[in-house]
CSV table of C-alpha atoms in Angstrom, one decimal:
chain,number,residue,atom,x,y,z
A,1,MET,CA,-1.5,19.5,-10.4
A,2,ASN,CA,1.2,18.5,-12.9
A,3,GLU,CA,2.5,15.4,-11.3
A,4,THR,CA,5.5,15.2,-13.7
A,5,ALA,CA,6.7,18.5,-12.2
A,6,THR,CA,6.2,17.5,-8.6
A,7,ARG,CA,9.1,16.7,-6.3
A,8,VAL,CA,7.3,13.9,-4.5
A,9,TYR,CA,3.6,13.0,-4.3
A,10,ALA,CA,1.3,10.2,-3.0
A,11,GLU,CA,-1.2,9.0,-5.5
A,12,ILE,CA,-4.3,7.7,-3.8
A,13,ASP,CA,-6.6,5.3,-5.7
A,14,LEU,CA,-10.1,5.7,-4.2
A,15,ASP,CA,-11.3,2.8,-6.3
A,16,ALA,CA,-8.9,0.6,-4.3
A,17,VAL,CA,-10.4,1.9,-1.1
A,18,ARG,CA,-13.8,1.0,-2.3
A,19,GLY,CA,-12.7,-2.4,-3.4
A,20,ASN,CA,-11.0,-3.1,-0.1
A,21,VAL,CA,-14.2,-2.2,1.8
A,22,ARG,CA,-16.2,-4.5,-0.4
A,23,ALA,CA,-13.7,-7.3,0.2
A,24,LEU,CA,-13.8,-6.8,4.0
A,25,ARG,CA,-17.6,-6.8,3.9
A,26,ARG,CA,-17.4,-10.2,2.2
A,27,ARG,CA,-15.1,-11.4,5.0
A,28,ALA,CA,-17.7,-10.3,7.6
A,29,PRO,CA,-21.0,-10.7,5.9
A,30,ARG,CA,-23.2,-10.5,9.0
A,31,SER,CA,-21.5,-7.5,10.5
A,32,GLN,CA,-21.4,-3.8,9.8
A,33,VAL,CA,-18.0,-2.3,8.7
A,34,MET,CA,-16.4,0.6,10.4
A,35,ALA,CA,-13.8,2.3,8.3
A,36,VAL,CA,-11.2,3.8,10.6
A,37,VAL,CA,-9.9,7.1,9.2
A,38,LYS,CA,-7.8,8.2,12.2
A,39,ALA,CA,-4.4,9.8,11.5
A,40,ASP,CA,-5.7,11.3,8.3
A,41,ALA,CA,-6.9,7.9,7.1
A,42,TYR,CA,-3.4,6.4,7.8
A,43,GLY,CA,-1.9,9.1,5.7
A,44,HIS,CA,-4.3,8.7,2.8
A,45,GLY,CA,-6.7,11.6,3.4
A,46,ALA,CA,-9.5,11.3,5.9
A,47,VAL,CA,-12.4,13.0,4.1
A,48,PRO,CA,-11.9,11.5,0.5
A,49,CYS,CA,-11.3,8.0,2.0
A,50,ALA,CA,-14.2,8.3,4.4
A,51,ARG,CA,-16.5,9.1,1.5
A,52,ALA,CA,-15.2,6.3,-0.7
A,53,ALA,CA,-15.5,3.8,2.2
A,54,LEU,CA,-19.2,4.9,2.8
A,55,GLU,CA,-19.9,4.6,-0.9
A,56,ALA,CA,-18.7,1.0,-0.8
A,57,GLY,CA,-20.9,0.0,2.1
A,58,ALA,CA,-19.1,0.9,5.3
A,59,THR,CA,-21.7,2.2,7.7
A,60,TRP,CA,-19.5,3.6,10.4
A,61,LEU,CA,-16.4,5.8,10.6
A,62,GLY,CA,-13.8,5.6,13.4
A,63,THR,CA,-11.3,8.2,14.6
A,64,ALA,CA,-8.9,8.4,17.5
A,65,THR,CA,-9.2,12.1,18.5
A,66,PRO,CA,-12.3,14.2,18.8
A,67,GLU,CA,-10.8,16.8,16.5
A,68,GLU,CA,-10.6,14.1,13.7
A,69,ALA,CA,-14.3,13.3,14.3
A,70,LEU,CA,-15.4,16.9,14.3
A,71,ALA,CA,-13.5,17.5,11.0
A,72,LEU,CA,-15.6,14.8,9.4
A,73,ARG,CA,-18.7,16.5,10.5
A,74,ALA,CA,-17.4,19.9,9.3
A,75,ALA,CA,-16.9,18.3,5.9
A,76,GLY,CA,-20.6,17.4,5.8
A,77,ILE,CA,-20.2,13.7,6.6
A,78,ASP,CA,-23.3,12.7,8.6
A,79,ALA,CA,-22.6,8.9,8.9
A,80,PRO,CA,-22.2,7.4,12.4
A,81,VAL,CA,-18.8,8.3,13.7
A,82,MET,CA,-17.0,7.0,16.8
A,83,CYS,CA,-14.1,8.6,18.6
A,84,TRP,CA,-12.1,6.8,21.3
A,85,LEU,CA,-9.1,8.8,22.5
A,86,TRP,CA,-10.2,11.4,25.1
A,87,THR,CA,-8.4,13.4,27.7
A,88,PRO,CA,-9.9,15.6,30.5
A,89,GLY,CA,-11.2,18.9,29.3
A,90,GLY,CA,-11.7,17.6,25.7
A,91,PRO,CA,-14.4,19.0,23.4
A,92,TRP,CA,-17.1,16.7,24.8
A,93,ARG,CA,-19.9,19.2,24.3
A,94,GLU,CA,-19.0,19.8,20.6
A,95,ALA,CA,-18.9,16.0,20.1
A,96,VAL,CA,-22.2,15.4,21.8
A,97,GLU,CA,-23.9,18.2,19.8
A,98,ALA,CA,-22.4,16.7,16.6
A,99,GLY,CA,-23.9,13.3,17.4
A,100,ILE,CA,-20.5,11.6,17.6
A,101,ASP,CA,-20.3,8.3,19.6
A,102,VAL,CA,-17.7,8.9,22.4
A,103,SER,CA,-15.8,6.1,24.0
A,104,VAL,CA,-15.7,5.9,27.8
A,105,SER,CA,-13.1,3.8,29.7
A,106,GLY,CA,-13.4,5.2,33.2
A,107,MET,CA,-15.5,7.2,35.6
A,108,TRP,CA,-13.8,10.5,34.9
A,109,ALA,CA,-14.8,10.3,31.3
A,110,LEU,CA,-18.4,9.4,32.1
A,111,ASP,CA,-18.6,12.3,34.5
A,112,GLU,CA,-17.3,14.7,31.8
A,113,VAL,CA,-19.7,13.5,29.1
A,114,ARG,CA,-22.7,13.7,31.4
A,115,ALA,CA,-21.8,17.3,32.2
A,116,ALA,CA,-21.4,18.0,28.5
A,117,ALA,CA,-24.8,16.5,27.8
A,118,ARG,CA,-26.5,18.6,30.4
A,119,ALA,CA,-24.8,21.7,29.0
A,120,ALA,CA,-25.8,20.8,25.5
A,121,GLY,CA,-29.4,19.9,26.5
A,122,CYS,CA,-29.2,16.6,24.6
A,123,THR,CA,-28.4,13.0,25.1
A,124,ALA,CA,-24.8,11.8,24.6
A,125,ARG,CA,-24.1,8.7,22.6
A,126,VAL,CA,-21.6,6.6,24.7
A,127,GLN,CA,-19.7,3.4,23.9
A,128,LEU,CA,-18.2,1.6,26.9
A,129,LYS,CA,-14.7,0.2,26.3
A,130,ALA,CA,-13.7,-3.0,28.2
A,131,ASP,CA,-10.0,-3.8,28.7
A,132,THR,CA,-10.1,-7.5,28.0
A,133,GLY,CA,-6.3,-7.8,28.1
A,134,LEU,CA,-4.7,-5.2,25.8
A,135,GLY,CA,-3.7,-3.2,28.9
A,136,ARG,CA,-4.1,0.1,27.2
A,137,ASN,CA,-7.3,2.1,27.1
A,138,GLY,CA,-10.5,0.5,28.4
A,139,CYS,CA,-12.0,-0.4,31.8
A,140,GLN,CA,-10.5,-3.3,33.8
A,141,PRO,CA,-12.8,-6.1,34.8
A,142,ALA,CA,-12.5,-5.2,38.5
A,143,ASP,CA,-13.9,-1.7,37.7
A,144,TRP,CA,-16.5,-2.8,35.2
A,145,ALA,CA,-19.4,-3.1,37.6
A,146,GLU,CA,-18.9,0.5,38.8
A,147,LEU,CA,-18.7,1.9,35.3
A,148,VAL,CA,-21.6,0.0,34.0
A,149,GLY,CA,-23.8,0.9,37.0
A,150,ALA,CA,-23.0,4.5,36.6
A,151,ALA,CA,-23.7,4.4,32.9
A,152,VAL,CA,-27.0,2.7,33.4
A,153,ALA,CA,-27.9,5.4,36.0
A,154,ALA,CA,-26.9,8.2,33.6
A,155,GLN,CA,-29.0,6.5,30.9
A,156,ALA,CA,-32.0,6.5,33.2
A,157,GLU,CA,-31.6,10.2,33.9
A,158,GLY,CA,-31.4,10.8,30.1
A,159,THR,CA,-27.9,12.3,29.8
A,160,VAL,CA,-26.4,9.4,28.0
A,161,SER,CA,-27.5,6.5,25.7
A,162,VAL,CA,-25.1,3.5,25.8
A,163,THR,CA,-24.9,2.7,22.2
A,164,GLY,CA,-22.0,0.3,22.2
A,165,VAL,CA,-19.7,-2.1,24.1
A,166,TRP,CA,-16.3,-2.7,22.7
A,167,SER,CA,-12.8,-3.8,23.2
A,168,HIS,CA,-9.5,-4.3,21.2
A,169,PHE,CA,-7.2,-7.2,20.6
A,170,ALA,CA,-3.6,-7.2,21.6
A,171,CYS,CA,-2.3,-10.0,19.3
A,172,ALA,CA,-4.9,-10.6,16.5
A,173,ASP,CA,-2.0,-10.2,14.0
A,174,GLU,CA,-0.4,-13.4,15.5
A,175,PRO,CA,-2.8,-16.2,14.6
A,176,GLY,CA,-3.1,-18.8,17.4
A,177,HIS,CA,-1.7,-16.5,20.1
A,178,PRO,CA,-3.2,-17.6,23.4
A,179,SER,CA,-4.3,-14.1,24.4
A,180,ILE,CA,-6.9,-14.1,21.5
A,181,ALA,CA,-9.2,-16.7,23.0
A,182,LEU,CA,-8.7,-15.2,26.5
A,183,GLN,CA,-9.7,-11.8,25.3
A,184,LEU,CA,-12.7,-13.1,23.4
A,185,ASN,CA,-13.9,-14.9,26.5
A,186,ALA,CA,-13.4,-11.8,28.7
A,187,PHE,CA,-15.3,-9.7,26.2
A,188,ARG,CA,-18.2,-12.1,26.2
A,189,ASP,CA,-18.3,-12.1,30.0
A,190,MET,CA,-18.1,-8.3,30.3
A,191,LEU,CA,-20.7,-7.8,27.5
A,192,ALA,CA,-23.1,-10.3,29.2
A,193,TYR,CA,-22.7,-8.4,32.5
A,194,ALA,CA,-23.5,-5.1,30.9
A,195,GLU,CA,-26.5,-6.4,29.1
A,196,LYS,CA,-27.8,-8.1,32.4
A,197,GLU,CA,-27.5,-4.7,34.1
A,198,GLY,CA,-29.7,-3.0,31.4
A,199,VAL,CA,-27.3,-2.0,28.6
A,200,ALA,CA,-28.8,-2.7,25.2
A,201,PRO,CA,-26.0,-1.7,22.8
A,202,GLU,CA,-26.6,-1.0,19.1
A,203,VAL,CA,-23.2,-2.4,18.3
A,204,ARG,CA,-20.8,-4.8,20.0
A,205,HIS,CA,-17.3,-5.0,18.6
A,206,ILE,CA,-13.8,-6.2,19.2
A,207,ALA,CA,-12.4,-7.2,15.7
A,208,ASN,CA,-9.7,-5.0,14.1
A,209,SER,CA,-8.3,-5.6,10.6
A,210,PRO,CA,-6.4,-8.8,11.4
A,211,ALA,CA,-9.4,-10.3,13.3
A,212,THR,CA,-11.7,-9.3,10.5
A,213,LEU,CA,-9.5,-11.2,8.1
A,214,THR,CA,-8.8,-14.3,10.2
A,215,LEU,CA,-11.2,-14.6,13.2
A,216,PRO,CA,-14.9,-14.8,12.2
A,217,GLU,CA,-16.0,-15.7,15.7
A,218,SER,CA,-14.9,-12.2,16.8
A,219,HIS,CA,-17.0,-10.2,14.3
A,220,PHE,CA,-20.1,-9.6,16.5
A,221,ASP,CA,-22.2,-6.6,15.1
A,222,LEU,CA,-19.4,-4.5,13.8
A,223,VAL,CA,-15.8,-4.9,12.6
A,224,ARG,CA,-13.4,-2.0,12.8
A,225,CYS,CA,-11.0,-2.0,9.8
A,226,GLY,CA,-8.1,0.4,9.6
A,227,LEU,CA,-5.1,-0.5,7.6
A,228,ALA,CA,-6.9,-3.1,5.5
A,229,VAL,CA,-9.2,-0.4,4.2
A,230,TYR,CA,-6.1,1.1,2.5
A,231,GLY,CA,-5.1,-2.3,1.1
A,232,VAL,CA,-2.0,-2.9,3.2
A,233,SER,CA,-1.5,-6.2,5.0
A,234,PRO,CA,-1.8,-5.8,8.7
A,235,ALA,CA,1.0,-8.3,9.3
A,236,PRO,CA,3.4,-10.5,7.3
A,237,GLU,CA,2.1,-13.6,9.2
A,238,LEU,CA,-1.4,-13.0,7.7
A,239,GLY,CA,-0.1,-12.8,4.1
A,240,THR,CA,0.6,-10.1,1.6
A,241,SER,CA,-2.0,-7.7,0.4
A,242,GLU,CA,-2.5,-9.7,-2.7
A,243,GLN,CA,-2.9,-13.0,-0.8
A,244,LEU,CA,-5.6,-11.2,1.4
A,245,GLY,CA,-7.5,-9.9,-1.6
A,246,LEU,CA,-6.6,-6.3,-0.9
A,247,THR,CA,-5.2,-3.6,-3.2
A,248,PRO,CA,-2.9,-0.9,-1.8
A,249,ALA,CA,-4.4,2.5,-2.3
A,250,MET,CA,-1.2,4.6,-2.0
A,251,THR,CA,1.6,4.9,-4.5
A,252,LEU,CA,4.5,7.2,-3.5
A,253,LYS,CA,6.4,8.7,-6.4
A,254,ALA,CA,9.2,11.2,-6.9
A,255,SER,CA,10.9,12.9,-9.8
A,256,VAL,CA,14.7,12.3,-10.2
A,257,ALA,CA,16.4,15.7,-9.3
A,258,LEU,CA,19.9,15.0,-10.5
A,259,VAL,CA,21.9,12.3,-12.3
A,260,LYS,CA,25.7,12.4,-12.3
A,261,ALA,CA,28.8,10.3,-13.0
A,262,VAL,CA,31.2,9.7,-10.1
A,263,PRO,CA,34.4,7.7,-9.8
A,264,ALA,CA,35.0,4.5,-7.9
A,265,GLY,CA,35.7,5.1,-4.2
A,266,HIS,CA,33.4,8.1,-3.9
A,267,GLY,CA,31.4,8.5,-0.7
A,268,VAL,CA,27.7,8.9,-0.8
A,269,SER,CA,25.5,10.9,1.6
A,270,TYR,CA,26.2,11.6,5.3
A,271,GLY,CA,28.8,9.4,7.1
A,272,HIS,CA,29.9,7.8,3.8
A,273,HIS,CA,28.2,4.6,4.8
A,274,HIS,CA,28.1,3.9,1.0
A,275,VAL,CA,31.2,4.1,-1.1
A,276,THR,CA,31.0,3.5,-4.8
A,277,ALA,CA,32.6,0.2,-5.8
A,278,GLN,CA,33.4,1.4,-9.4
A,279,ASP,CA,32.8,4.3,-11.7
A,280,THR,CA,29.0,4.7,-11.5
A,281,HIS,CA,26.1,7.0,-11.9
A,282,LEU,CA,24.1,8.4,-8.9
A,283,ALA,CA,20.5,9.5,-9.1
A,284,LEU,CA,19.2,11.9,-6.5
A,285,ILE,CA,15.6,11.3,-5.2
A,286,PRO,CA,14.2,14.4,-3.6
A,287,ALA,CA,12.4,12.8,-0.7
A,288,GLY,CA,13.7,12.2,2.8
A,289,TYR,CA,12.7,11.6,6.3
A,290,ALA,CA,10.9,14.9,6.6
A,291,ASP,CA,8.6,13.4,4.0
A,292,GLY,CA,8.3,10.2,5.9
A,293,ILE,CA,11.0,8.1,4.2
A,294,PRO,CA,12.3,6.1,7.2
A,295,ARG,CA,16.0,6.8,8.0
A,296,HIS,CA,16.1,3.3,9.5
A,297,ALA,CA,15.9,2.0,5.9
A,298,SER,CA,19.2,3.7,4.9
A,299,GLY,CA,21.2,1.4,2.7
A,300,ARG,CA,18.2,-1.0,2.4
A,301,GLY,CA,15.1,0.8,1.2
A,302,PRO,CA,13.9,-0.4,-2.3
A,303,VAL,CA,13.0,1.9,-5.2
A,304,LEU,CA,11.8,1.2,-8.7
A,305,LEU,CA,13.7,3.4,-11.1
A,306,GLY,CA,14.6,2.9,-14.8
A,307,GLY,CA,12.6,-0.3,-14.9
A,308,LYS,CA,14.7,-2.0,-12.1
A,309,ARG,CA,14.4,-2.5,-8.4
A,310,ARG,CA,17.2,-0.6,-6.8
A,311,THR,CA,18.3,0.2,-3.2
A,312,VAL,CA,18.9,3.4,-1.3
A,313,ALA,CA,22.7,4.1,-1.3
A,314,GLY,CA,23.9,5.4,2.1
A,315,ARG,CA,21.9,7.4,4.5
A,316,VAL,CA,18.4,8.8,3.9
A,317,ALA,CA,18.7,12.5,4.6
A,318,MET,CA,16.0,15.0,5.6
A,319,ASP,CA,14.9,15.9,2.1
A,320,GLN,CA,16.6,13.4,-0.2
A,321,PHE,CA,18.3,10.1,-0.8
A,322,VAL,CA,20.6,8.6,-3.4
A,323,VAL,CA,20.4,5.6,-5.6
A,324,ASP,CA,23.6,4.0,-7.1
A,325,LEU,CA,22.7,3.1,-10.7
A,326,GLY,CA,26.0,1.3,-11.6
A,327,ALA,CA,26.4,1.4,-15.4
A,328,ASP,CA,22.8,2.3,-16.0
A,329,GLN,CA,21.5,5.8,-16.8
A,330,VAL,CA,18.2,7.5,-16.1
A,331,ARG,CA,17.1,11.0,-17.0
A,332,VAL,CA,16.5,13.9,-14.7
A,333,GLY,CA,12.7,14.2,-14.1
A,334,GLU,CA,12.2,10.4,-14.6
A,335,GLU,CA,9.7,8.8,-12.2
A,336,ALA,CA,10.9,6.8,-9.2
A,337,VAL,CA,8.3,4.7,-7.5
A,338,ILE,CA,9.2,4.4,-3.8
A,339,PHE,CA,6.3,2.1,-3.0
A,340,GLY,CA,3.0,1.1,-4.5
A,341,THR,CA,0.8,-2.0,-5.2
A,342,GLY,CA,3.7,-4.2,-6.4
A,343,GLU,CA,1.8,-4.9,-9.6
A,344,HIS,CA,4.5,-3.4,-11.8
A,345,GLY,CA,7.5,-4.6,-9.9
A,346,GLU,CA,7.6,-1.6,-7.6
A,347,PRO,CA,8.3,-2.1,-3.8
A,348,THR,CA,5.3,-2.2,-1.4
A,349,ALA,CA,4.9,-0.5,1.9
A,350,GLU,CA,5.5,-4.0,3.5
A,351,ASP,CA,8.9,-4.1,1.7
A,352,TRP,CA,9.8,-0.7,3.2
A,353,ALA,CA,8.6,-1.9,6.6
A,354,GLU,CA,10.9,-4.9,6.4
A,355,ALA,CA,13.8,-2.7,5.3
A,356,ALA,CA,13.2,-0.3,8.2
A,357,GLY,CA,12.5,-2.9,10.9
A,358,THR,CA,9.0,-1.6,11.5
A,359,ILE,CA,5.4,-2.2,10.5
A,360,ALA,CA,3.6,-1.2,7.3
A,361,TYR,CA,1.2,0.9,9.4
A,362,GLU,CA,4.0,3.3,10.1
A,363,ILE,CA,5.3,3.5,6.5
A,364,VAL,CA,2.0,4.8,5.1
A,365,THR,CA,1.0,6.9,8.2
A,366,ARG,CA,4.3,8.7,8.4
A,367,ILE,CA,4.1,10.2,4.9
A,368,GLY,CA,4.3,13.9,5.8
A,369,GLY,CA,2.0,16.8,5.2
A,370,ARG,CA,4.3,18.5,2.6
A,371,VAL,CA,3.8,15.5,0.3
A,372,PRO,CA,0.7,16.3,-1.9
A,373,ARG,CA,-2.0,13.7,-2.2
A,374,VAL,CA,-3.3,13.2,-5.7
A,375,TYR,CA,-6.7,11.4,-5.9
A,376,ARG,CA,-7.7,9.0,-8.6
A,377,ASN,CA,-11.2,7.7,-9.3
A,378,GLY,CA,-12.8,10.3,-7.1
């Protein structure tokens, strides 16, 4: 692809993915690393990033939906894969036959995976999720004995093998939050009960990216790393990507579509929330909220253009936004860097998150399907 002729594209550095996985392995030297590639690897491309992560020493892959997990198998990836977001009637049998570890949080799910295993004529790999305080998916402590007992019985009949026990933090991105210690204690208690009842998990895990970076006592057998694999800081409280030893893998670039001179007092974009203060030049950037540029960053989103950090002028539209250049000039077709590593003065995904009042997870994940991904160092 000729990037110079491309409206907007996301450049993905697979060497950065590899380097981030190695950095995370150093943070958790006694644990395996699961690279989470859900949501198309947080917008970076699931299959290329999965392969890069495995090359760098990740031993597991994680997905939310079964369709994401099955797509990895269809691409020829045979590494251990775990999938955790199930609804009744999901493709349990296909997942069982593909050797995917499926997460079970309640009796209905265990019943469905047992039926799928019988239909497939093979043993299902099951990981039991404990709700230790997040209050989202997972089995409540009051229901844990019933679920564990049923899973052990299913294991005895040969329909399932309980390969893991796991949970998820609510506030690991807020160091010192009191819920962290409470969840760790609850996880240890629920894990000890399961093991007492006959569960012998291959992996026990609760640490996400923030916990991997800051909470070594939570690492257990496996750490699940999502955003950090792609080099983006999971939270401002933890530090920038650079401070955490991570390199952002995605750089979002666009080609300037139009440059024009306008007089003082000229309205810019919908609603005229920006009016030019003097005679000026406007540059049109052909990327908008349909591409994932957050409309909430209207008037605040930063861009590197013509060697300077500049700001979105007025509202972000569906397909485009405008930058007020003042007395400066740029040429049509010149490269605008919307975000990247920050190494060359360009904004980062964290900068856009701050401008939009959101989190960096959303900035990279929302980059849309009509934005081509260009892979470097494949």
